[in-house]
Short mmCIF file of C-alpha atoms in Angstrom, two decimals:
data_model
loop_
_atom_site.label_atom_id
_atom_site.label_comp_id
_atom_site.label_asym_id
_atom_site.label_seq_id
_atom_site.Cartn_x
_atom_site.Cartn_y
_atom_site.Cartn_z
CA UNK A 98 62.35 76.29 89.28
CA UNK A 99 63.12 79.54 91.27
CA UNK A 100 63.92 81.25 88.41
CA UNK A 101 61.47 80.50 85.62
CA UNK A 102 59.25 81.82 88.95
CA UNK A 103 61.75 85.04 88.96
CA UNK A 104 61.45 85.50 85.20
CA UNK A 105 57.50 84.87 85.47
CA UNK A 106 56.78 87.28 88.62
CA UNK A 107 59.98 89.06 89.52
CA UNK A 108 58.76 92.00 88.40
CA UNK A 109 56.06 92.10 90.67
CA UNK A 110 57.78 91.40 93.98
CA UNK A 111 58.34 93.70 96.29
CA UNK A 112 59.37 92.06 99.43
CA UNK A 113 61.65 88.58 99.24
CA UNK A 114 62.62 87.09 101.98
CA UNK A 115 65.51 84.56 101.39
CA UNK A 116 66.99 81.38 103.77
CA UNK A 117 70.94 81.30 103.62
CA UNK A 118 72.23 77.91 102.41
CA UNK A 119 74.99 76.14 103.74
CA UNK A 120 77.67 76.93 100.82
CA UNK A 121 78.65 73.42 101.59
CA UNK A 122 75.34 71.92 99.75
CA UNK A 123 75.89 74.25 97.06
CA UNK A 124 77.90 73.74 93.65
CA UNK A 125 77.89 77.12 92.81
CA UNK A 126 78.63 78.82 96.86
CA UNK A 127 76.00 81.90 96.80
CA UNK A 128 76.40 82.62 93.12
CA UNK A 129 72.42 82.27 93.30
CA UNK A 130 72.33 85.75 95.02
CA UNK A 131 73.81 87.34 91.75
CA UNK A 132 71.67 85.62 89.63
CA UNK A 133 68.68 86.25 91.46
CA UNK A 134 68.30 89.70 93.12
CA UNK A 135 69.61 92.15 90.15
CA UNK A 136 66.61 91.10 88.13
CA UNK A 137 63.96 91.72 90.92
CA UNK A 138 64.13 95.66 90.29
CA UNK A 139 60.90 96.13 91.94
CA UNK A 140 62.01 95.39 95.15
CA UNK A 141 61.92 97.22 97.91
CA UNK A 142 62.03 95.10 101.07
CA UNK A 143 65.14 92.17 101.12
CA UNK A 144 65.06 89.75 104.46
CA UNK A 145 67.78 87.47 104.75
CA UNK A 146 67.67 84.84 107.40
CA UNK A 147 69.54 81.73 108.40
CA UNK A 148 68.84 79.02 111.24
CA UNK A 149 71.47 76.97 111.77
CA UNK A 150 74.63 78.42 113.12
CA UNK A 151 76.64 78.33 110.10
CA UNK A 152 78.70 82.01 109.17
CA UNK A 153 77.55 83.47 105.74
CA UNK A 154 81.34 83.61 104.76
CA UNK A 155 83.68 86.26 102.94
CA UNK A 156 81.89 84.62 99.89
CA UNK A 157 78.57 84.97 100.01
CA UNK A 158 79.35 88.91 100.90
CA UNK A 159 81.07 89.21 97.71
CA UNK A 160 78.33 87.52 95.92
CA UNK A 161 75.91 90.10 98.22
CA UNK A 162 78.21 92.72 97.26
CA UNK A 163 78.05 91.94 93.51
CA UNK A 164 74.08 91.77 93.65
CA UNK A 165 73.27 94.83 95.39
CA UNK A 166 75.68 97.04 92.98
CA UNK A 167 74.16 94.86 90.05
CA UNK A 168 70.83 95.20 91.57
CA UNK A 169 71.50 99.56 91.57
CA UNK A 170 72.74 99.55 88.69
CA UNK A 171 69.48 97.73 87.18
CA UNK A 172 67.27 100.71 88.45
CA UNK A 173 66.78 98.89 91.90
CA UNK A 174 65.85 101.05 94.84
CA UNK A 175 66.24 98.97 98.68
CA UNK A 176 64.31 100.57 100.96
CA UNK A 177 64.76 98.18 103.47
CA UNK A 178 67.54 95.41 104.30
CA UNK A 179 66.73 92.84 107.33
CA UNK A 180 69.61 90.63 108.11
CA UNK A 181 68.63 87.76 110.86
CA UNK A 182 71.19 85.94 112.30
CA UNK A 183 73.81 85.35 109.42
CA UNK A 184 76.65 87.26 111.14
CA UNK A 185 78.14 85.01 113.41
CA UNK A 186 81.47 85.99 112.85
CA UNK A 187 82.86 89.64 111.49
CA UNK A 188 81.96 90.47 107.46
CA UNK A 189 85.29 91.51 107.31
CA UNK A 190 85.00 94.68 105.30
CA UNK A 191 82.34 93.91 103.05
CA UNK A 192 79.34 95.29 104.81
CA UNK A 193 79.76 98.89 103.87
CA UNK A 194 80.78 98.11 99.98
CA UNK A 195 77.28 96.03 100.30
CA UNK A 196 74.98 99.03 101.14
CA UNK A 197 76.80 101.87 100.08
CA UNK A 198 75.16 101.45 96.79
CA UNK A 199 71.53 101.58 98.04
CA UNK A 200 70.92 105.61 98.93
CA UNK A 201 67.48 104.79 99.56
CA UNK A 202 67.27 102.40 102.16
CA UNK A 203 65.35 103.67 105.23
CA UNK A 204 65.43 100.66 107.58
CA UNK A 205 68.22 98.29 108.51
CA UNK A 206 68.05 95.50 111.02
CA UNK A 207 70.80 93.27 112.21
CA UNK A 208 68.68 91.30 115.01
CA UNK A 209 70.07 88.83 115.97
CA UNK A 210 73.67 88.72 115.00
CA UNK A 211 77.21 88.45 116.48
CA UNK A 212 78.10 91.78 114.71
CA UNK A 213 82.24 92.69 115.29
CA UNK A 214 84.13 96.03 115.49
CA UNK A 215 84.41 96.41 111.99
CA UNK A 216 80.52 95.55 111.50
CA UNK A 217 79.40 98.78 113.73
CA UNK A 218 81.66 100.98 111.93
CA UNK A 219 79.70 100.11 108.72
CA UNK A 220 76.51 100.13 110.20
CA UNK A 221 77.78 103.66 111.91
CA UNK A 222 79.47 105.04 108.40
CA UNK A 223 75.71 103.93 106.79
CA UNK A 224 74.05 106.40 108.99
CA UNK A 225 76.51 109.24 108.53
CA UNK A 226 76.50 109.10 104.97
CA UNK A 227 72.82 107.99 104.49
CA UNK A 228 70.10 110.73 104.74
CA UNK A 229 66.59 108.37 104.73
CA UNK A 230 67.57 105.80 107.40
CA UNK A 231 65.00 105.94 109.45
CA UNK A 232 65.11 102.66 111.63
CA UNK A 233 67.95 101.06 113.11
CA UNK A 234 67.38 97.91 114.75
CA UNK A 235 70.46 96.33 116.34
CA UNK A 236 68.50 93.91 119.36
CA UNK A 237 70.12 90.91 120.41
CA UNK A 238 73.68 91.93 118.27
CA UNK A 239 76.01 91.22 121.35
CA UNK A 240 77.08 94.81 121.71
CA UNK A 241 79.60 96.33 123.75
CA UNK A 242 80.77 99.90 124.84
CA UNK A 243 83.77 99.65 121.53
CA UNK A 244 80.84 98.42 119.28
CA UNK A 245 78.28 100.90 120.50
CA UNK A 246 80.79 103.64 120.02
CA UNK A 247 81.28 102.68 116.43
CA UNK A 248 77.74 102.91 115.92
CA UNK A 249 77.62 106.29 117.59
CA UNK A 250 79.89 108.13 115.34
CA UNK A 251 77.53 107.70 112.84
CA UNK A 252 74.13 108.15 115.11
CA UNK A 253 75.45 112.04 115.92
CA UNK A 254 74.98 112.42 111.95
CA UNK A 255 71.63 110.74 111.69
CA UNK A 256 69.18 113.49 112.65
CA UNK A 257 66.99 111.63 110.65
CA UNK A 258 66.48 108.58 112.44
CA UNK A 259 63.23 108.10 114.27
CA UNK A 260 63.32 104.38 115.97
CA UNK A 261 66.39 102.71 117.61
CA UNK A 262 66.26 98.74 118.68
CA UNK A 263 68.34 98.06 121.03
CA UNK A 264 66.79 95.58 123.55
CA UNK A 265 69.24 92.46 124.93
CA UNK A 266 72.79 93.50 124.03
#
């Protein structure tokens, strides 16, 4: 049903805001992110979420990973990505290979999430190398003084950020 509603209005959306399943309760894992998001080329806001207290997994980043560059490559232009609670462990090095194919993007958030090392050095390298980012919001992301470094590396590049969240780490 979600896709005959994709191939119906998917054009028209601009904002989609999507719960992360369980892989467990899927057949396919998070194949649905691939065959979803490349063909909504009008979007420019993407809000993933989850609930329960399950980790997103190495696979749904690769499925991510394969729907943003599929998604770029389809004339898609991000300008926002929202990420609520669906790191609860590291992304293991997927996180940068995720964004780094959306130039555009001018607002990230990663509230609430148990973001790792490896996780702030992405979100650091994104701010270096992106020139529109113009919100960062990192509250609740368990932060430390390594972490925040990470992230700092890439803030002394990012004259072009306005707003930085970072209440309750």
């Amino acid at each position: 049903m979600i896709y005959e509603y994709i191939k119906t209005f998917g054009s028209d959306l601009t904002c989609l805001k999507l719960k992360v399943i369980d892989k467990m309760c899927l057949k396919s894992n998070h194949y649905w992110l691939m065959a979803i998001i490349p063909k909504l080329t009008s979007l420019k806001t993407l809000k993933l979420y989850q609930n329960e207290a399950n980790s997103f997994g190495e696979d749904g980043h690769k499925f991510l990973q394969k729907a943003m560059n599929y998604f770029h490559k389809n004339g898609g232009l991000l300008q926002k990505v929202q990420m609520s609670n669906v790191y609860q462990r590291t992304s293991g090095d997927f996180l940068y290979p995720t964004l780094k194919c959306l130039p555009d993007l001018q607002i990230l958030s990663f509230k609430d999430n148990m973001l790792a090392a490896n996780d702030c050095k992405a979100i650091g390298k994104v701010l270096s190398d992106f020139k529109n980012i113009r919100e960062l919001d990192l509250r609740n992301c368990m932060l430390d003084t390594t972490k925040g470094k990470e992230i700092a590396d890439g803030l002394m590049r990012a004259k072009q950020l306005e707003i930085i969240k970072l209440n309750d780490n």
